[in-house]
Each structure stands twice: as C-alpha cells, then as structure tokens.
Amino acid sequence: MADFFVDEFIEPDELIQVGDTLYGVIYMQTSNGDQMPLYIRVDEPSMLKDGVAPSQVYATVDEVEEANGEFVFMEYEMGMSELMTLAELSTKNTTIDKILGITQDRLEYNARHYGDHYLDLDMQYAFALSALLNLDTVPTELLSETSWYKSHPSAEARAWAEFSFQNEEEATQIINDNLAYYKLEAGSKGLAGADINNLIADLNSAVTTGKITKTEANEIIKNLGDSARRKLMGGDEVIHEDFRKYIGKIEETRGGYSAAEELVLDYGGPLLLDGYKNNGKLDEIAAKLRLDTEYGTSNNETLIKEDLQKAADALYPWAKGSKYSGWAGSFESLTTKILGQKTLTPTQLMNVARQAQKFEGNYQDFETYMYREYIDTPYIQEEILGDASRQLQSDVSGVFNASTIYRR
C-alpha cells in the first residue's frame, strides 16, 4: 500500500516526478475497464513524509506518455492538498467522487463567469479531444462542430467562446475587470442582499457573451434595486427575462428618500407626508429625484413641486398658493408655548396640522382648542394657577380699598 503522505492526507496510487514537479497519480477506471491515470500536483511539500522518494522519475511529459501507452498526460488543475483528507473519506465519498465533484463545480463556476458553453456536453468532448491531441487550446475547427456553436443565436457568444479558449489569461483579466466594475456599480447604487454576487456574475456572463450590452446591464442594476424606478420605466417587463428571478431578492435603495420627505414636508406638512408614505407616492417622488440626479437635470423636481403645491392647496384651501412651511410656524410656535416645550414631537406636529386644517387656519379657534386639549399639562396648570393668584390679589386689594373708604 502506498505510504507517501503524512497521516492526515489521502494517499495517491503512485508518486512520480516529472522534471522538477512531484505528482500524485490516481487511477480512474474507464467504461471499458482500463485504468486512466490522473496527475495531481503535490502543491504542499509538508504533506510528504520524511525520506519519501517518487516511484518513477521522468524528465519530460513526453516520457510519461510514452510509458502510459494509449493515455496522454492529463494534469488536474487542483493540488493534492485540496483533494481530500482521511477524515472526509468514506464509501459514499471516494477520491474519484471528490475529483468529479470538483470538476463539476469548476464547470459550473466557468459557466457562470465565462458562459454557458462550459456545461455543454459537446464542448466538454471538444476539451477532451484537444487534450488527447496535446493541443494547448481548443481550436475553432473543433468548436464550430459542437451543437452549442451551431445552435447558439449570438455571434458575440461564439466569438467570446473562441477568444476565451484561445486566450485564457486575457479572458480571465476581462472577467475580473468586469466583475470589479459591476460590484462597484451595484455598490454605488446601494444594492445589497444575499443574491448580489450571483447577480453580478450573471451580468458579467451575459455581457461577455453578447446576450446583453453593458448599458442594459447598468439599467438592470438600477431597476432591480429600485422598484419605484422600475414602475416608472414600465414595470417588471423592463428587466431582461433572464434577470427577473432577482426581483424582490435585491435590497431596495434608499437614495432620494430624505430629499423627497423634505420636499413633501415643505409643501404639505406632516399630513401630506403621512398620506404619501401610505399610498406609495413618496417612493415615486424619490425615484423621480434619483432620475434627475442620474441624468443631471431638475425637470422632475420642477413637476414634483407643482404637484405638491396642488396637493397642499387641496388640503389647506385658505392658504392657497402658500407652502405649509410658510404659514404653519405660528401654529407650531403657539403649541410649543402652550406645552412649555422647546420642540414638538412628530405626533404633536401631526396634531397641529390636523387642527389647523380643522379650523381652516383660524388662529383664535386653534388657540382655544389647544388650551383645552392640553389643559392637564404642567404649563397650562401653572397658567391657570397664576391667573387665579393674580385675581385673588386683585380681590383682596379691592376689599382693602373699600373698607378704607367706608371708615372715612
């Protein structure tokens, strides 16, 4: 039994050296009963037991293939340290299972980042044939014979497949640059959520394979994280069908909400703001303000202000043409004085707006109601007691003056 590695790691069937590199060899049984060798690089020298020597030493890969007969030298992309430990080994989880599982994971990763052609069976045959022919890349002649290549509607996707197979380093750099770009773009729009990384990977793949353009990808990012914007643009249909699965899975942006709230409060006060929050109108205003920022204009803001003034006029017809902030200050100041406070709570501000509306801006009626409303507050009680004390002093003074006159 092979005994090359320290006890923690699973043993290969053989240990060989090719040039200066050590490989663990694992034999995989083929469908016709042959043993196909897979060569897995020993990536951690600390795995080796002291004094271990390779079973065979070859100067070149050609020598290995000559010794193998019909099998070519197939180096697996992962290292021996990544394969498996003894603790993970079981009858249901063998070394070959692990290799096949990692291979499938790698194919799915490549499919998500480089394009769905990686999961096509014909394409995998093309990979295998290229390896058998000892080719460094998959030639276009092989790609063009696959069912994926023949049936795929996008010339851009075919071009990308050719480029990525024949220029691996450049393709990887493009992928990494695109991923960084879309992460930055999503972050700048405030997007978040558990599926954000999957979204970014899918966008990258769709753009590189020509399924969508970079401009369309940017629009998808904006609309997925902003349901109000999406509604203004025409609803869910504005998002490419491949990305509608992310609707509701990306956290909504909060950009523009503070500015929207300030505008509504300025024109219509807390009554209008409360109504707009409940009916979704505030979301729409925030989205329109975001669009202004996006396109460097103030057209939406101008229209929003006109609509807000109309809404304020309907709520407070006696103050038609005026903003709530222009006339409500005196009512709020009086209420602050009645309560003996420096500021009003949101609930108290709402009450001020309701009563001002109820009494149609009549200041005296408003004042009378507010004194009655808050009669039990300390300030009002002090006012009542103060008035009573002053009246008592006046009565005593009157009695004193009357008795003095009588004695005369």
Coordinates of C-alpha atoms in Angstrom, one line a residue:
M1 CA 0.0 0.0 0.0
A2 CA 1.3 3.5 -0.9
D3 CA 2.7 5.4 2.0
F4 CA 3.9 8.8 0.7
F5 CA 2.0 11.4 2.8
V6 CA 1.6 12.2 6.5
D7 CA -1.4 10.6 8.1
E8 CA -3.9 13.5 7.6
F9 CA -4.0 13.2 3.8
I10 CA -5.4 10.6 1.4
E11 CA -2.7 8.6 -0.5
P12 CA -2.4 8.6 -4.3
D13 CA -1.9 5.3 -6.1
E14 CA 1.6 6.4 -7.1
L15 CA 4.0 9.2 -6.6
I16 CA 6.1 10.3 -9.7
Q17 CA 8.4 13.1 -10.6
V18 CA 8.2 14.9 -14.0
G19 CA 11.1 17.4 -14.4
D20 CA 11.2 19.2 -11.0
T21 CA 7.5 18.6 -10.1
L22 CA 6.0 15.9 -8.0
Y23 CA 2.7 14.4 -8.9
G24 CA 0.3 12.1 -7.1
V25 CA -1.2 9.6 -9.6
I26 CA -4.8 8.4 -9.1
Y27 CA -6.1 5.8 -11.5
M28 CA -9.7 6.2 -12.7
Q29 CA -11.5 3.2 -14.2
T30 CA -12.9 3.8 -17.6
S31 CA -16.1 2.3 -19.1
N32 CA -14.2 -0.4 -20.8
G33 CA -12.3 -1.4 -17.7
D34 CA -9.0 0.3 -18.3
Q35 CA -7.2 2.4 -15.7
M36 CA -6.8 6.0 -16.8
P37 CA -4.2 8.0 -14.8
L38 CA -4.9 11.5 -13.5
Y39 CA -1.9 13.5 -12.4
I40 CA -2.4 15.8 -9.5
R41 CA 0.4 18.2 -8.5
V42 CA 1.8 17.9 -4.9
D43 CA 1.3 21.5 -4.0
E44 CA 2.3 21.3 -0.4
P45 CA 5.7 19.7 0.3
S46 CA 4.8 19.4 4.0
M47 CA 2.4 16.7 3.0
L48 CA 5.3 14.3 2.2
K49 CA 6.7 12.0 4.9
D50 CA 10.4 12.4 5.5
G51 CA 12.7 10.5 3.2
V52 CA 9.9 9.7 0.7
A53 CA 11.1 9.2 -2.9
P54 CA 9.0 9.0 -6.1
S55 CA 8.2 5.7 -7.6
Q56 CA 9.3 6.9 -11.1
V57 CA 11.2 9.9 -12.3
Y58 CA 10.6 11.3 -15.8
A59 CA 12.5 14.1 -17.5
T60 CA 9.6 15.3 -19.6
V61 CA 5.8 14.8 -20.1
D62 CA 6.6 13.0 -23.4
E63 CA 8.4 10.3 -21.4
V64 CA 5.3 9.9 -19.2
E65 CA 3.1 9.5 -22.2
E66 CA 5.4 7.0 -23.8
A67 CA 5.3 4.9 -20.7
N68 CA 1.5 5.2 -20.4
G69 CA 0.8 3.8 -23.9
E70 CA -2.6 5.0 -25.0
F71 CA -3.2 7.6 -22.2
V72 CA -2.0 11.1 -22.5
F73 CA -0.6 13.1 -19.6
M74 CA -3.7 14.8 -18.0
E75 CA -2.8 17.2 -15.2
Y76 CA -5.6 18.0 -12.9
E77 CA -6.0 21.7 -12.1
M78 CA -6.1 21.4 -8.3
G79 CA -3.4 20.3 -6.0
M80 CA -3.2 17.2 -3.8
S81 CA -3.7 19.2 -0.6
E82 CA -7.2 20.3 -2.0
L83 CA -8.3 16.8 -2.8
M84 CA -9.3 15.1 0.4
T85 CA -8.3 14.2 3.9
L86 CA -8.7 10.8 5.5
A87 CA -11.4 12.3 7.8
E88 CA -13.5 13.1 4.7
L89 CA -13.1 9.7 3.0
S90 CA -16.0 7.2 3.2
T91 CA -17.7 4.6 1.0
K92 CA -20.1 7.4 -0.1
N93 CA -17.4 9.9 -0.7
T94 CA -14.5 8.5 -2.6
T95 CA -11.5 10.1 -4.1
I96 CA -13.0 9.8 -7.6
D97 CA -16.3 11.3 -6.3
K98 CA -14.3 14.2 -5.0
I99 CA -12.5 14.7 -8.3
L100 CA -15.7 14.5 -10.3
G101 CA -17.5 16.9 -7.8
I102 CA -14.7 19.5 -8.0
T103 CA -14.7 19.1 -11.8
Q104 CA -18.5 19.8 -11.9
D105 CA -18.1 22.7 -9.5
R106 CA -15.4 24.2 -11.8
L107 CA -17.5 23.7 -14.9
E108 CA -20.5 25.4 -13.2
Y109 CA -18.2 28.3 -12.0
N110 CA -16.8 28.7 -15.5
A111 CA -20.3 28.6 -16.9
R112 CA -21.5 31.3 -14.6
H113 CA -18.5 33.6 -15.2
Y114 CA -17.4 32.7 -18.8
G115 CA -20.5 31.4 -20.5
D116 CA -23.0 28.5 -20.5
H117 CA -21.0 26.7 -23.2
Y118 CA -18.9 25.2 -20.4
L119 CA -21.8 23.0 -19.4
D120 CA -22.4 21.8 -23.0
L121 CA -21.6 18.1 -23.5
D122 CA -20.2 18.7 -27.0
M123 CA -18.0 21.4 -25.6
Q124 CA -16.6 19.0 -23.0
Y125 CA -15.9 16.5 -25.7
A126 CA -14.0 19.2 -27.6
F127 CA -11.9 19.9 -24.4
A128 CA -11.2 16.2 -24.1
L129 CA -10.2 15.8 -27.8
S130 CA -7.9 18.8 -27.6
A131 CA -6.2 17.2 -24.6
L132 CA -5.8 13.9 -26.5
L133 CA -4.3 15.8 -29.4
N134 CA -2.0 17.5 -26.9
L135 CA -3.3 21.0 -28.0
D136 CA -2.8 24.0 -25.8
T137 CA -6.1 25.5 -26.8
V138 CA -9.4 24.3 -28.3
P139 CA -9.2 25.2 -32.0
T140 CA -12.1 26.9 -33.8
E141 CA -12.4 23.9 -36.1
L142 CA -13.4 21.8 -33.1
L143 CA -15.7 24.5 -31.6
S144 CA -17.5 25.0 -34.8
E145 CA -18.6 21.3 -34.9
T146 CA -20.3 21.4 -31.5
S147 CA -24.1 21.6 -31.2
W148 CA -23.8 24.6 -28.9
Y149 CA -21.7 26.5 -31.5
K150 CA -24.1 25.6 -34.3
S151 CA -27.3 26.4 -32.5
H152 CA -26.3 29.5 -30.5
P153 CA -28.1 32.6 -31.9
S154 CA -25.4 35.1 -30.8
A155 CA -22.3 35.7 -32.9
E156 CA -20.9 37.6 -29.9
A157 CA -21.3 34.5 -27.7
R158 CA -19.4 32.3 -30.3
A159 CA -16.7 34.9 -30.6
W160 CA -16.3 35.1 -26.9
A161 CA -16.1 31.3 -26.6
E162 CA -13.3 31.3 -29.3
F163 CA -11.5 34.1 -27.6
S164 CA -11.7 32.7 -24.0
F165 CA -10.5 29.2 -25.1
Q166 CA -7.6 30.6 -27.2
N167 CA -6.6 33.5 -24.9
E168 CA -7.2 32.2 -21.4
E169 CA -5.1 34.8 -19.5
E170 CA -6.6 37.8 -21.3
A171 CA -10.1 36.3 -20.9
T172 CA -9.6 35.9 -17.2
Q173 CA -8.4 39.5 -16.9
I174 CA -11.5 40.7 -18.8
I175 CA -13.8 38.7 -16.4
N176 CA -12.0 40.0 -13.3
D177 CA -12.3 43.6 -14.6
N178 CA -16.0 43.2 -15.4
L179 CA -16.7 41.7 -12.0
A180 CA -15.0 44.6 -10.3
Y181 CA -16.9 47.1 -12.4
Y182 CA -20.3 45.6 -11.7
K183 CA -19.5 45.3 -8.0
L184 CA -18.6 49.0 -7.9
E185 CA -21.7 49.9 -10.0
A186 CA -24.0 47.9 -7.7
G187 CA -22.4 49.3 -4.6
S188 CA -22.7 52.9 -5.8
K189 CA -26.5 52.3 -6.3
G190 CA -26.8 50.9 -2.7
L191 CA -27.7 47.4 -3.8
A192 CA -27.3 44.6 -1.3
G193 CA -28.8 41.2 -0.5
A194 CA -27.8 37.6 -0.4
D195 CA -28.0 37.2 -4.2
I196 CA -26.0 40.2 -5.2
N197 CA -22.8 38.2 -6.0
N198 CA -24.8 35.8 -8.2
L199 CA -26.4 38.8 -9.9
I200 CA -23.0 40.3 -10.6
A201 CA -21.7 37.0 -12.0
D202 CA -24.7 36.6 -14.3
L203 CA -24.5 40.1 -15.5
N204 CA -20.8 39.6 -16.3
S205 CA -21.5 36.4 -18.3
A206 CA -24.4 37.9 -20.2
V207 CA -22.4 40.9 -21.3
T208 CA -19.2 39.0 -22.3
T209 CA -21.3 36.5 -24.3
G210 CA -23.2 39.3 -26.0
K211 CA -26.6 38.4 -24.5
I212 CA -27.0 42.0 -23.3
T213 CA -25.0 45.2 -23.6
K214 CA -23.1 46.9 -20.8
T215 CA -25.7 49.7 -20.9
E216 CA -28.5 47.2 -20.5
A217 CA -26.6 45.6 -17.6
N218 CA -26.4 49.0 -15.8
E219 CA -30.2 49.5 -16.3
I220 CA -30.8 46.1 -14.8
I221 CA -28.8 47.0 -11.8
K222 CA -30.7 50.3 -11.3
N223 CA -34.2 48.7 -11.8
L224 CA -33.6 45.6 -9.6
G225 CA -32.7 47.7 -6.6
D226 CA -35.4 50.4 -7.2
S227 CA -39.0 49.1 -7.6
A228 CA -40.3 52.7 -7.8
R229 CA -37.9 53.5 -10.7
R230 CA -38.9 50.2 -12.3
K231 CA -42.5 51.1 -12.1
L232 CA -41.9 54.5 -13.7
M233 CA -40.0 52.8 -16.5
G234 CA -42.8 50.4 -17.3
G235 CA -42.9 47.7 -14.7
D236 CA -41.1 44.3 -14.4
E237 CA -41.1 43.9 -18.1
V238 CA -38.3 46.4 -18.5
I239 CA -35.9 43.9 -16.9
H240 CA -34.4 41.3 -19.2
E241 CA -36.2 38.0 -18.7
D242 CA -33.1 36.2 -17.5
F243 CA -32.8 38.6 -14.6
R244 CA -36.4 38.8 -13.4
K245 CA -35.6 36.0 -11.0
Y246 CA -33.8 38.6 -8.9
I247 CA -36.8 40.9 -8.5
G248 CA -37.5 41.1 -4.8
K249 CA -34.2 39.5 -3.9
I250 CA -32.1 42.6 -4.0
E251 CA -32.5 45.2 -1.2
E252 CA -34.1 48.4 -2.2
T253 CA -32.1 51.6 -2.4
R254 CA -32.9 54.5 0.0
G255 CA -31.4 57.2 -2.2
G256 CA -33.6 60.2 -2.7
Y257 CA -35.9 59.4 0.3
S258 CA -34.6 62.2 2.5
A259 CA -34.9 64.8 -0.2
A260 CA -38.4 63.5 -1.1
E261 CA -39.5 63.8 2.6
E262 CA -38.2 67.3 2.9
L263 CA -40.0 68.4 -0.2
V264 CA -43.3 67.0 0.9
L265 CA -43.0 68.4 4.4
D266 CA -42.1 71.8 3.0
Y267 CA -45.2 72.0 0.8
G268 CA -47.8 69.9 2.5
G269 CA -46.6 69.3 6.1
P270 CA -46.9 66.0 8.1
L271 CA -50.5 65.3 6.9
L272 CA -49.4 65.1 3.3
L273 CA -46.2 63.2 4.1
D274 CA -48.2 60.6 6.0
G275 CA -50.6 60.1 3.1
Y276 CA -47.7 59.8 0.6
K277 CA -45.9 57.2 2.7
N278 CA -49.1 55.1 2.9
N279 CA -50.0 55.3 -0.8
G280 CA -46.5 54.8 -2.3
K281 CA -46.4 58.4 -3.7
L282 CA -43.3 59.1 -1.6
D283 CA -41.5 56.2 -3.3
E284 CA -42.4 57.6 -6.7
I285 CA -41.1 61.1 -5.8
A286 CA -37.8 59.6 -4.5
A287 CA -37.4 57.6 -7.7
K288 CA -38.0 60.7 -9.9
L289 CA -35.4 62.7 -7.9
R290 CA -33.0 59.9 -8.4
L291 CA -33.6 60.0 -12.1
D292 CA -32.9 63.8 -12.0
T293 CA -29.6 63.1 -10.4
E294 CA -28.8 60.3 -12.8
Y295 CA -29.5 62.4 -15.9
G296 CA -28.2 65.7 -14.5
T297 CA -31.5 67.6 -14.7
S298 CA -34.1 69.1 -12.5
N299 CA -37.2 68.6 -14.7
N300 CA -38.8 66.0 -12.4
E301 CA -38.2 68.2 -9.3
T302 CA -40.0 71.1 -11.0
L303 CA -43.0 69.0 -11.8
I304 CA -43.0 67.4 -8.3
K305 CA -43.1 70.9 -6.7
E306 CA -46.1 71.9 -8.9
D307 CA -47.9 68.7 -7.9
L308 CA -47.1 69.2 -4.3
Q309 CA -48.5 72.8 -4.3
K310 CA -51.7 71.5 -5.8
A311 CA -52.0 68.9 -3.1
A312 CA -51.3 71.5 -0.4
D313 CA -53.9 73.8 -1.8
A314 CA -56.4 70.9 -1.6
L315 CA -55.5 70.2 2.0
Y316 CA -55.4 73.8 3.1
P317 CA -57.6 75.9 0.7
W318 CA -57.5 79.0 2.9
A319 CA -53.7 79.2 2.3
K320 CA -53.9 78.5 -1.4
G321 CA -50.6 79.2 -3.2
S322 CA -48.6 79.1 0.0
K323 CA -46.4 76.3 1.3
Y324 CA -47.1 74.7 4.6
S325 CA -43.8 75.8 6.0
G326 CA -44.7 79.4 5.2
W327 CA -47.8 79.6 7.5
A328 CA -47.5 76.7 9.9
G329 CA -44.7 78.2 12.0
S330 CA -47.0 80.4 14.1
F331 CA -49.3 77.5 14.9
E332 CA -46.4 75.3 15.9
S333 CA -44.8 78.1 18.0
L334 CA -48.1 78.6 19.9
T335 CA -48.4 74.9 20.6
T336 CA -44.8 74.8 21.8
K337 CA -45.6 77.7 24.2
I338 CA -48.8 76.0 25.4
L339 CA -46.9 72.8 26.1
G340 CA -43.9 74.5 27.6
Q341 CA -41.6 72.6 25.3
K342 CA -38.7 73.7 23.1
T343 CA -39.7 71.4 20.3
L344 CA -42.7 69.3 19.2
T345 CA -42.7 65.5 18.8
P346 CA -43.8 64.1 15.4
T347 CA -47.2 63.2 17.0
Q348 CA -47.7 66.8 18.2
L349 CA -46.7 68.2 14.8
M350 CA -49.3 66.0 13.2
N351 CA -51.9 67.2 15.7
V352 CA -51.0 70.8 14.9
A353 CA -51.5 70.2 11.2
R354 CA -54.9 68.4 11.8
Q355 CA -56.3 71.2 14.0
A356 CA -55.0 73.9 11.7
Q357 CA -56.9 72.2 8.9
K358 CA -60.0 71.6 11.0
F359 CA -60.2 75.3 12.0
E360 CA -59.3 76.4 8.5
G361 CA -56.4 78.5 9.7
N362 CA -58.4 80.4 12.3
Y363 CA -55.7 81.2 14.8
Q364 CA -58.0 82.1 17.8
D365 CA -60.2 79.0 17.4
F366 CA -57.0 76.9 17.1
E367 CA -55.6 78.5 20.3
T368 CA -58.8 77.9 22.3
Y369 CA -58.9 74.3 21.2
M370 CA -55.2 73.7 22.0
Y371 CA -55.6 75.2 25.5
R372 CA -58.5 72.8 26.1
E373 CA -56.6 69.9 24.5
Y374 CA -53.6 70.3 26.8
I375 CA -55.3 71.6 29.9
D376 CA -53.7 69.0 32.1
T377 CA -50.2 69.8 31.0
P378 CA -47.9 71.4 33.7
Y379 CA -47.6 74.7 31.7
I380 CA -51.4 75.2 31.4
Q381 CA -51.9 74.3 35.1
E382 CA -49.3 76.9 36.0
E383 CA -51.0 79.4 33.8
I384 CA -54.4 78.7 35.5
L385 CA -52.9 78.9 39.0
G386 CA -51.1 82.1 38.0
D387 CA -54.3 83.7 36.8
A388 CA -56.1 82.6 39.9
S389 CA -53.4 84.1 42.1
R390 CA -53.5 87.4 40.3
Q391 CA -57.3 87.5 40.6
L392 CA -57.1 86.8 44.3
Q393 CA -54.6 89.7 44.8
S394 CA -57.0 92.0 42.9
D395 CA -60.0 90.9 45.0
V396 CA -58.0 91.5 48.3
S397 CA -56.8 94.8 47.0
G398 CA -60.5 95.8 46.2
V399 CA -61.7 94.8 49.6
F400 CA -58.9 96.7 51.3
N401 CA -59.7 99.9 49.4
A402 CA -63.5 99.6 50.0
S403 CA -63.0 99.3 53.8
T404 CA -60.7 102.2 53.9
I405 CA -63.3 104.4 52.2
Y406 CA -66.0 103.2 54.5
R407 CA -64.1 104.2 57.6
R408 CA -63.8 107.7 56.3

